[in-house]
Short mmCIF file of C-alpha atoms and ligand atoms in Angstrom, two decimals:
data_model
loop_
_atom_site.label_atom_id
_atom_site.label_comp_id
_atom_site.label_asym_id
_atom_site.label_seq_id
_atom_site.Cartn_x
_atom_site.Cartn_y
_atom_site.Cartn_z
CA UNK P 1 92.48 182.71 -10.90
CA UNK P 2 95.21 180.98 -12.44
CA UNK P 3 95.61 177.23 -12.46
CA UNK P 4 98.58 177.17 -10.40
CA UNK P 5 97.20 179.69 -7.71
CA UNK P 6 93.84 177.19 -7.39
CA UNK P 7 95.93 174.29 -6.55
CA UNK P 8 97.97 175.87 -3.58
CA UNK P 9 94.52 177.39 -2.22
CA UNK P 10 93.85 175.24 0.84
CA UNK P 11 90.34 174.91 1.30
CA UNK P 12 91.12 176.67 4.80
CA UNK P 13 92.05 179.53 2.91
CA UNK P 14 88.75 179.48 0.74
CA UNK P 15 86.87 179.43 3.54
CA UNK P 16 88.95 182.19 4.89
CA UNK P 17 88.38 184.71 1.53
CA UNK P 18 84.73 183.58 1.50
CA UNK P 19 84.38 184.82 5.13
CA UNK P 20 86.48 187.86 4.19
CA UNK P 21 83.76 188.54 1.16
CA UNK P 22 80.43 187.58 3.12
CA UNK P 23 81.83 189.93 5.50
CA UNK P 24 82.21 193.14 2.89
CA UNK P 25 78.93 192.08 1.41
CA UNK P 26 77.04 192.53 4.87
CA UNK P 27 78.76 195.66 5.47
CA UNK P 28 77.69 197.45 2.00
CA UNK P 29 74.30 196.19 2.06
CA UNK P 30 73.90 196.57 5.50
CA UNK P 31 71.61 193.25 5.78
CA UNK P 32 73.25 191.35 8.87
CA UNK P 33 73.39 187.32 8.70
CA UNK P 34 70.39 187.56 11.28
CA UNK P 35 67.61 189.32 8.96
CA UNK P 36 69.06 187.28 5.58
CA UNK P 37 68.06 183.87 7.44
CA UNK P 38 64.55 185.47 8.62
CA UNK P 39 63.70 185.24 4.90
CA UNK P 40 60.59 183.14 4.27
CA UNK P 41 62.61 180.64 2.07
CA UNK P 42 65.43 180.29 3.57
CA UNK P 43 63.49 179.32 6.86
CA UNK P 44 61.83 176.69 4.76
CA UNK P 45 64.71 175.84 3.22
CA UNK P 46 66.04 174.58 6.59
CA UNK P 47 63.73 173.07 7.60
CA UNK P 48 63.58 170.61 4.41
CA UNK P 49 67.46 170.35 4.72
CA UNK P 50 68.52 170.89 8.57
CA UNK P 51 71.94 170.41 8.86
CA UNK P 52 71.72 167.99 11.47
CA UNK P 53 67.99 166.44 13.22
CA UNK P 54 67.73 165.09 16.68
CA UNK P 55 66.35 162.08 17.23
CA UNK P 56 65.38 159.53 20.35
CA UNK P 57 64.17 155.68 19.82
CA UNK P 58 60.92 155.48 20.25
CA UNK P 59 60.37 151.14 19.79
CA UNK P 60 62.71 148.51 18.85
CA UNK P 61 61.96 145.74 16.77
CA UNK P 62 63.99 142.40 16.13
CA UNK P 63 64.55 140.16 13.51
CA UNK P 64 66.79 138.80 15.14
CA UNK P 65 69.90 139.69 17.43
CA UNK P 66 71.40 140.31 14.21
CA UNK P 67 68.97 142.90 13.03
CA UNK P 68 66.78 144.95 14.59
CA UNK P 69 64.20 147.71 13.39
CA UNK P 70 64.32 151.18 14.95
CA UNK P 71 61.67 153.91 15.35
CA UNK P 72 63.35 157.08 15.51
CA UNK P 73 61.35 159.89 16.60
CA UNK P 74 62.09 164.21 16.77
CA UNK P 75 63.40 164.73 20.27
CA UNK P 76 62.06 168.17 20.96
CA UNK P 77 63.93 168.60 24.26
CA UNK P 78 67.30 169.21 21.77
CA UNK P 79 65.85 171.19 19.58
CA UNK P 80 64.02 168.68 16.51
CA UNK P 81 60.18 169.32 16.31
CA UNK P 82 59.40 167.65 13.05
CA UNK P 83 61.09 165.42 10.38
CA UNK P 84 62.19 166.44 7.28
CA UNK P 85 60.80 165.04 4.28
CA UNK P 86 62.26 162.25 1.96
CA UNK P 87 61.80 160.17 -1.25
CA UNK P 88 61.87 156.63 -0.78
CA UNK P 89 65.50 155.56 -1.33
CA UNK P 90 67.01 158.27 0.96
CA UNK P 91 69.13 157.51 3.59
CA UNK P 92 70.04 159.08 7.07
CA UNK P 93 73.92 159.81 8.07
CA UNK P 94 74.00 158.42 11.62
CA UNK P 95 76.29 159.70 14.52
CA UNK P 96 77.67 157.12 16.82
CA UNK P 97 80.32 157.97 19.57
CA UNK P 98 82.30 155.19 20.85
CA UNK P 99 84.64 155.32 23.49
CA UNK P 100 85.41 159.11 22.78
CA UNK P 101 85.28 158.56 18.72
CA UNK P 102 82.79 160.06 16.62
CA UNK P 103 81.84 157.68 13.96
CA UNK P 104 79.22 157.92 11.00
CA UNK P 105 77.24 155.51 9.22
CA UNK P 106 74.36 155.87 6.29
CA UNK P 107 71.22 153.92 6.93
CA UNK P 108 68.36 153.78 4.18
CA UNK P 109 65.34 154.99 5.39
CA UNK P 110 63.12 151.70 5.71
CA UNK P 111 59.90 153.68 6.47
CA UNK P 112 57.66 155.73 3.66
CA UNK P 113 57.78 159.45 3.48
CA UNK P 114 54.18 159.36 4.64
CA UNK P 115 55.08 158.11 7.96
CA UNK P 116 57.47 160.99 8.29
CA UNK P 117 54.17 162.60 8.72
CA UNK P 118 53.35 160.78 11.54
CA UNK P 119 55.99 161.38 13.50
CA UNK P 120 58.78 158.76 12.66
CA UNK P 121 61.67 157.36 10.55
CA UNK P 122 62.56 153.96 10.57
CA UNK P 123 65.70 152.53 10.12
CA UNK P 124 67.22 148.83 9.86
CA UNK P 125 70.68 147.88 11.36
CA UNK P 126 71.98 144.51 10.15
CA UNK P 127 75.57 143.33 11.87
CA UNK P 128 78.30 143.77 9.90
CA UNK P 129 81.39 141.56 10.50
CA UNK P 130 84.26 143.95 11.33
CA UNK P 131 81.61 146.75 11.48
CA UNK P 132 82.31 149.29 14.48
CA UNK P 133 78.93 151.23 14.30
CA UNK P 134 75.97 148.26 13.58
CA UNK P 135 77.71 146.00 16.41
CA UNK P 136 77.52 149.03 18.56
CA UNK P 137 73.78 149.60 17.61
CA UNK P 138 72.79 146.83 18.25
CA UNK P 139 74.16 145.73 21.17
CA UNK P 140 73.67 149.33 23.06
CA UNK P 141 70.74 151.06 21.79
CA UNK P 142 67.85 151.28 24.13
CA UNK P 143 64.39 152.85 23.96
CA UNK P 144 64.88 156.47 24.63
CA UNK P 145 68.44 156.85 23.41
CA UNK P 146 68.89 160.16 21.70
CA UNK P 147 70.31 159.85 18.14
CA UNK P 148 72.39 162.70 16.39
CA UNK P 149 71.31 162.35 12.47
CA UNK P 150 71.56 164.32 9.04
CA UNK P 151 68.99 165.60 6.83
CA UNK P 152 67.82 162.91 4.79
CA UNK P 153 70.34 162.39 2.12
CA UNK P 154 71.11 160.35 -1.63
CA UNK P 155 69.99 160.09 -5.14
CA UNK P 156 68.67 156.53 -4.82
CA UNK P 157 65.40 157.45 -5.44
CA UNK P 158 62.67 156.93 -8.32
CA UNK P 159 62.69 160.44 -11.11
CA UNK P 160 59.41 159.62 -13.45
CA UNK P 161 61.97 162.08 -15.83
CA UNK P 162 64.77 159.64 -16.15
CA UNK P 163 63.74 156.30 -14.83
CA UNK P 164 61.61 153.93 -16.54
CA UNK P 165 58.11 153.33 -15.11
CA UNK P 166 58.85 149.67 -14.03
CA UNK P 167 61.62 149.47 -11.52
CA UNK P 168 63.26 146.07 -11.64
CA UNK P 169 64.56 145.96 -7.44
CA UNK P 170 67.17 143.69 -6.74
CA UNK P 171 67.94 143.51 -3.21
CA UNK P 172 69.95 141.39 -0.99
CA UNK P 173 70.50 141.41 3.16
CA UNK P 174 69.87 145.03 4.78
CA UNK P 175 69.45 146.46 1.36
CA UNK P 176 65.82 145.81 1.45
CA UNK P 177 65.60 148.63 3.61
CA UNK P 178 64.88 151.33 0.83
CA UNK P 179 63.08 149.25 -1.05
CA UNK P 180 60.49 148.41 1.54
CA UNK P 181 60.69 152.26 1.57
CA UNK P 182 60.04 152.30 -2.14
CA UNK P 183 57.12 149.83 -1.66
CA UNK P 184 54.82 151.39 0.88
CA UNK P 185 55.34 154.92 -1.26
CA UNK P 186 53.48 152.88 -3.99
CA UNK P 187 51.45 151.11 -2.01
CA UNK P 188 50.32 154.59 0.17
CA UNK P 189 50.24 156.11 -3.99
CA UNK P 190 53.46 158.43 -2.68
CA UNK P 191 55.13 157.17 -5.75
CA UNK P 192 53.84 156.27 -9.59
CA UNK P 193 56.15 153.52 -10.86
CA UNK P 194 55.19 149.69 -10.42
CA UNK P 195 57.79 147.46 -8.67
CA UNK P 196 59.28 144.01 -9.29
CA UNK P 197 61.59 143.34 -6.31
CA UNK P 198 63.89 140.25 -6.90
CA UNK P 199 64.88 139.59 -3.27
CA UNK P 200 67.91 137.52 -2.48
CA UNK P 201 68.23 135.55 0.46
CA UNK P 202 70.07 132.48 1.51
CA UNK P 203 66.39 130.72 3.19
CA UNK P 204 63.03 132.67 3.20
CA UNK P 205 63.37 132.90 6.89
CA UNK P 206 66.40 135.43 6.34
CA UNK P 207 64.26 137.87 4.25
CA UNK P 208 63.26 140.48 6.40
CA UNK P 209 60.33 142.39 5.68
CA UNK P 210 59.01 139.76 2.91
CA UNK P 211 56.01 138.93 4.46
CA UNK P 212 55.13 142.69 4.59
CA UNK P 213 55.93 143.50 1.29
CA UNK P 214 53.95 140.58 0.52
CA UNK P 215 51.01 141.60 2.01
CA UNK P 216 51.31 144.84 -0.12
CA UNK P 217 51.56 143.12 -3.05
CA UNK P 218 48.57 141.05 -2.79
CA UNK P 219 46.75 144.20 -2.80
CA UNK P 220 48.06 146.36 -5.14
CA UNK P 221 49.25 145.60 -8.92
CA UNK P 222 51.93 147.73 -9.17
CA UNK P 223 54.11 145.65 -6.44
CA UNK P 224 55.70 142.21 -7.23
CA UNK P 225 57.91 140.12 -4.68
CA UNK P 226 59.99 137.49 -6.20
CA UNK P 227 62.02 135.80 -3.18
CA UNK P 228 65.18 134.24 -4.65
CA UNK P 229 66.95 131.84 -2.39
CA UNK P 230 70.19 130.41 -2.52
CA UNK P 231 70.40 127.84 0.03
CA UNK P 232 66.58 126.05 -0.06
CA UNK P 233 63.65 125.83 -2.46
CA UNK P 234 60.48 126.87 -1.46
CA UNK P 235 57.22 126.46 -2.87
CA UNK P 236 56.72 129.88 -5.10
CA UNK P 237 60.12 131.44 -4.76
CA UNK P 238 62.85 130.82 -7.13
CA UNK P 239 66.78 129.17 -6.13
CA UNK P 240 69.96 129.90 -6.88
CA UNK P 241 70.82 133.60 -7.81
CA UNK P 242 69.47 136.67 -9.51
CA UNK P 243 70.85 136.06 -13.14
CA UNK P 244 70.00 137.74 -16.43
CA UNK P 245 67.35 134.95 -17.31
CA UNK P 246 65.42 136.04 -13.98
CA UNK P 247 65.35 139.74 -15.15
CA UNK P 248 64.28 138.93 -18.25
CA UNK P 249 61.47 136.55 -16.96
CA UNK P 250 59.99 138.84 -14.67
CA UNK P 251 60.80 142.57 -16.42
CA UNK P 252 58.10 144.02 -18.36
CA UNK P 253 58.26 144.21 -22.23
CA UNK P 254 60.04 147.63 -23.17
CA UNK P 255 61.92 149.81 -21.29
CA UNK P 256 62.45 148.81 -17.63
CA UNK P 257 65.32 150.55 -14.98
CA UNK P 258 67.49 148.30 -12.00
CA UNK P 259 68.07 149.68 -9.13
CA UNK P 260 70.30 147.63 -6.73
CA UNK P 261 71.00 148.08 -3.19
CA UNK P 262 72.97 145.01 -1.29
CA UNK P 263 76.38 143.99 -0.43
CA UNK P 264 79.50 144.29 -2.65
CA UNK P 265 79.50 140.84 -3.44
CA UNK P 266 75.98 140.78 -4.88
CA UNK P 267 77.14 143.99 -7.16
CA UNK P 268 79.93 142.10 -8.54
CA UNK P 269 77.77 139.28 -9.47
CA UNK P 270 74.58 141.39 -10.13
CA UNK P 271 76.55 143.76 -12.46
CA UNK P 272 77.75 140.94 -15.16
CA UNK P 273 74.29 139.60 -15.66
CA UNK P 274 73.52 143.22 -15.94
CA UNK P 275 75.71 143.43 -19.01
CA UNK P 276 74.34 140.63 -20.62
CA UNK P 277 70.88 142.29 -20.95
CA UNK P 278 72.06 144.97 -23.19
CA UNK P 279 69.61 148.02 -21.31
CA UNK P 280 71.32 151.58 -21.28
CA UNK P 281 73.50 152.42 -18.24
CA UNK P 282 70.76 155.38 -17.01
CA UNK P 283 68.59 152.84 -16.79
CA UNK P 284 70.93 150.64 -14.33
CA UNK P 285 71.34 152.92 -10.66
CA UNK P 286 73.00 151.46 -7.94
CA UNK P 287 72.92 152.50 -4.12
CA UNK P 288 76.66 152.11 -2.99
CA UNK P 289 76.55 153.46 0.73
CA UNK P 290 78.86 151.82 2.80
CA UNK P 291 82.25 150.92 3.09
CA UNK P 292 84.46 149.82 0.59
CA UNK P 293 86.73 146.87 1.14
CA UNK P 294 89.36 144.69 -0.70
CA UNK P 295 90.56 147.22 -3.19
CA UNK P 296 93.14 144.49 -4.04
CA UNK P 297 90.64 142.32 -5.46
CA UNK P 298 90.81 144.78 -8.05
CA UNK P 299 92.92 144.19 -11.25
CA UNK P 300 94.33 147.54 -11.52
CA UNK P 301 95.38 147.56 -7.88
CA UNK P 302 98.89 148.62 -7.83
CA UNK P 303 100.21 148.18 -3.87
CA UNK P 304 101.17 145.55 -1.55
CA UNK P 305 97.82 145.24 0.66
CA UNK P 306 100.49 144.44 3.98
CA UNK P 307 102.03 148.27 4.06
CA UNK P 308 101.65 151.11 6.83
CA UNK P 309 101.73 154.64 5.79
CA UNK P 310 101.67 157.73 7.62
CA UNK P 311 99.02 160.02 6.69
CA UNK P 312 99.58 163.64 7.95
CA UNK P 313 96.41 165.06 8.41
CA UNK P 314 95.59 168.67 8.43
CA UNK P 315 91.76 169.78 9.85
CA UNK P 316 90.66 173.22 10.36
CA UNK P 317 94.85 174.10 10.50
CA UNK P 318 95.62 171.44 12.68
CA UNK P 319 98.05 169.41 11.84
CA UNK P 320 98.41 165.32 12.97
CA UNK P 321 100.26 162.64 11.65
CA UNK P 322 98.57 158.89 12.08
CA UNK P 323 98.68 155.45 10.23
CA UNK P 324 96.76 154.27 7.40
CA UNK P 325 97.20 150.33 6.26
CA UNK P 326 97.12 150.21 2.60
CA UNK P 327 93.95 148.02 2.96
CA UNK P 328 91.96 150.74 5.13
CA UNK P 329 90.39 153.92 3.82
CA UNK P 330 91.84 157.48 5.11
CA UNK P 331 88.28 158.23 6.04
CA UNK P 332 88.19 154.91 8.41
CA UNK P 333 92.21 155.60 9.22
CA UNK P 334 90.74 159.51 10.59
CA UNK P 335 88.03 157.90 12.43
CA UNK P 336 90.12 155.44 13.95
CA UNK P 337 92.27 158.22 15.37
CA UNK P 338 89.66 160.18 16.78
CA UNK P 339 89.88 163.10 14.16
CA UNK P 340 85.96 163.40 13.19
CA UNK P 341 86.01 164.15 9.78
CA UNK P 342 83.35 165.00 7.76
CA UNK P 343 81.81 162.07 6.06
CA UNK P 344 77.92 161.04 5.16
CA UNK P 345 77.76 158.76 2.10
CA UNK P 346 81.11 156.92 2.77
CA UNK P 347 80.93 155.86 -0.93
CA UNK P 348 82.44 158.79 -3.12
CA UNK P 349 78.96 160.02 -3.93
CA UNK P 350 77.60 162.81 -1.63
CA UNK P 351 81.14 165.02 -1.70
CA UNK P 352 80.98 166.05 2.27
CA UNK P 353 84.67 164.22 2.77
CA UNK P 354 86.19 166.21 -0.54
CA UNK P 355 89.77 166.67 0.56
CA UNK P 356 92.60 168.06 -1.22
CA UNK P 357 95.57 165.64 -1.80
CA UNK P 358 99.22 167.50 -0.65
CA UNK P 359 101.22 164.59 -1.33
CA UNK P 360 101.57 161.37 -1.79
CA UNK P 361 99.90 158.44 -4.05
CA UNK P 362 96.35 157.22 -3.68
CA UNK P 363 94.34 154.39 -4.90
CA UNK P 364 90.41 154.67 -6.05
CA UNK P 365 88.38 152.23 -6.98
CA UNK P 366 86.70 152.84 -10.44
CA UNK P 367 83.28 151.71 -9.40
CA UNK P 368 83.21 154.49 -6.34
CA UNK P 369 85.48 157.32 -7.71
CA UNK P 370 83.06 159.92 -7.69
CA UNK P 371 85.50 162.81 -8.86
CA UNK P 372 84.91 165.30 -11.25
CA UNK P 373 87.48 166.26 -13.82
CA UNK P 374 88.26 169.36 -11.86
CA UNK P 375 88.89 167.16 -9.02
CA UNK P 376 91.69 165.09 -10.77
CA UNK P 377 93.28 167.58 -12.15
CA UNK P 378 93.65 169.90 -8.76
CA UNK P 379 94.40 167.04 -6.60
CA UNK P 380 90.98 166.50 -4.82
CA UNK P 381 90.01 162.64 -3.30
CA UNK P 382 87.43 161.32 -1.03
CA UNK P 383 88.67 159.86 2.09
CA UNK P 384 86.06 157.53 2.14
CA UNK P 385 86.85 155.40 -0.60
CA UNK P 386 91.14 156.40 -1.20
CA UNK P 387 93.89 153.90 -0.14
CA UNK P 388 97.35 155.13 0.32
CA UNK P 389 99.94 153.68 -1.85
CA UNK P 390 102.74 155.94 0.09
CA UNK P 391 102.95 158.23 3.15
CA UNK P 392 100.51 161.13 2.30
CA UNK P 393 99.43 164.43 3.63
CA UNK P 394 96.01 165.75 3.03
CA UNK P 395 94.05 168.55 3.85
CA UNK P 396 90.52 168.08 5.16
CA UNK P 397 87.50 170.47 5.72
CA UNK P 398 86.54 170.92 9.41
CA UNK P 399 83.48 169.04 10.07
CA UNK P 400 80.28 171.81 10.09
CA UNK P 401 78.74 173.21 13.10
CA UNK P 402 75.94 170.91 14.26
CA UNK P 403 76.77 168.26 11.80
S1 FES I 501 81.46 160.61 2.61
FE1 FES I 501 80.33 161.01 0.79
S2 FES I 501 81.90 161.35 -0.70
FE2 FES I 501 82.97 160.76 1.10
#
């Protein structure tokens, strides 16, 4: 197919020739959709990657009224019997609906994968300021309410083939969460690498799960907690920040890899000490889940951050027209309107929001443009992490069946 004949194909109509095709395909080999799914891996298949797992709270635990801990059991009645897998690092896509509006979040996955075997995930919801979905969390959820989530999703996790065997953590606030994860794999001997987690907190009181990890520590050799705090000094913790002179005095001689998970501002901090230790980028991994804000922080911003666009929306052929400020993502500007798109990552990484751009000028941020070449060139964005620079129209897969 020619160049220009890609670009006009709507992704309504590729779904429509696909459809068209599965359909001749069934027809000549006279296999119906039924019998193809009854095949032994495809059953497993689902079950390792179900499109969508339901869930109940099971126990609730506190830190604080800030953050709270939740055990998230399969809820049978609807149709879950047993947790899929994960690797430490994973996260679930959580469905929230508030007052009428479907909304999505990713949570790491603060539990190991060997308590998936005994019947529950845990996650950790820390309030965001602003944040729709962890105020409503935590100021609504109850023991017993039923939880719509995904399969367990991301690529935060540790590959013996590419990473090196020490993983330097750096955490900060709720992105512990995967690295708690990451340390009772070890510590259960789910995982092979050793861990030196550099956790920043303002006071040791606001580290959650230190004391835990801790423990772990004390009784295996291939976990290390360094707490670093920024607003006391404690007794065998470190102050201040996590520079380049930490890494180095806690990394291992030879090859080591970071993985960060933590707010934006700890990235833009964490990232030029980064630099300064000279290690190779595949070596450096980053968990970016969440929203992105302030894109005119950003040098190579080009708009004025006060504008209103209109966004015309097309989903599954209908058509809407709504606003979009120039600092809000389309993603959060669909959301807001009650449009439910499709969204899991909401960082440009997972590809479930992959639109196709009618008209109109975007902004990306570098550090979460996750398009491929392909993308760029035929006019594809993500939602999740695109600010308008002018009215725009965009054309948006229907959100999946039971997703
Ligand atoms: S939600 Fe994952 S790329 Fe947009």
């Amino acid at each position: 197919m020619s160049k220009s004949k890609i670009s006009k194909l709507s992704r309504l109509g590729l779904i429509k020739v696909i459809t068209k095709r599965l359909g001749a395909i069934h027809k000549g080999s006279k296999e119906t959709t039924k019998d193809l799914y009854a095949y032994h891996p495809n059953a497993l298949a689902r079950e390792l990657h179900p499109s969508v797992q339901h869930l109940i709270v099971k126990e609730i635990k506190p830190f604080s009224n800030d953050m709270k801990s939740f055990i998230l059991a399969p809820d049978p009645e609807l149709g879950t019997e047993r947790l899929a897998w994960f690797s430490a690092g994973n996260y679930l896509s959580i469905a929230a609906e508030i007052q009428g509006k479907v909304f999505k979040r990713p949570y790491s996955i603060a539990s190991s994968p060997a308590d998936t075997l005994e019947g529950f995930y845990m996650i950790t919801v820390k309030r965001v300021d602003g944040g729709i979905v962890s105020q409503y969390i935590l100021d609504n959820w109850q023991v017993g309410q039923k939880v719509t989530a995904s399969a367990p999703l991301g690529d935060f996790t540790y590959e013996r083939l590419r990473d090196a065997s020490t993983v330097i953590g750096i955490a900060g606030g709720s992105g512990i969460t995967p690295f708690r994860s990451l340390a009772k794999a070890i510590y259960e001997g789910d995982e092979s690498c050793s861990l030196v987690l550099l956790y920043g907190s303002r006071t040791l009181a606001d580290a959650a799960f230190s004391d835990e990890i801790s423990e772990m520590a004390a009784k295996c050799d291939k976990i290390k907690l360094v707490n670093v705090l920024s607003n006391e000094e404690k007794e065998g913790c470190e102050s201040g920040f996590i520079t380049a002179d930490l890494i180095k005095k806690y990394a291992p001689a030879g090859d080591y890899s970071i993985f960060m998970c933590g707010p934006q501002a700890m990235y833009n901090f964490a990232d030029k000490e980064i630099e300064k230790l000279g290690i190779r980028r595949k070596f450096v991994r980053h968990e970016l889940f969440g929203e992105y804000f302030h894109p005119e922080r950003n040098a190579d911003y080009g708009g004025n951050i006060e504008d209103t666009f209109t966004l015309t929306v097309t989903i599954a052929g209908v058509t809407t027209k709504i606003p979009c400020n120039a600092n809000t993502t389309l993603l959060r500007a669909m959301e807001d309107a009650g449009l439910n798109p499709p969204s899991d990552c909401r960082s440009g990484r997972c590809g479930w929001c992959h639109s196709q751009l009618l008209s109109g000028d975007v902004y990306v941020p570098a550090s979460v443009d996750g398009r491929r070449m392909a993308d760029k060139i035929y006019g594809y964005i993500h939602p999740c992490c695109t600010f308008p620079l002018s009215d725009l129209a965009i054309d948006v897969p229907p959100m999946p069946k039971e997703h």
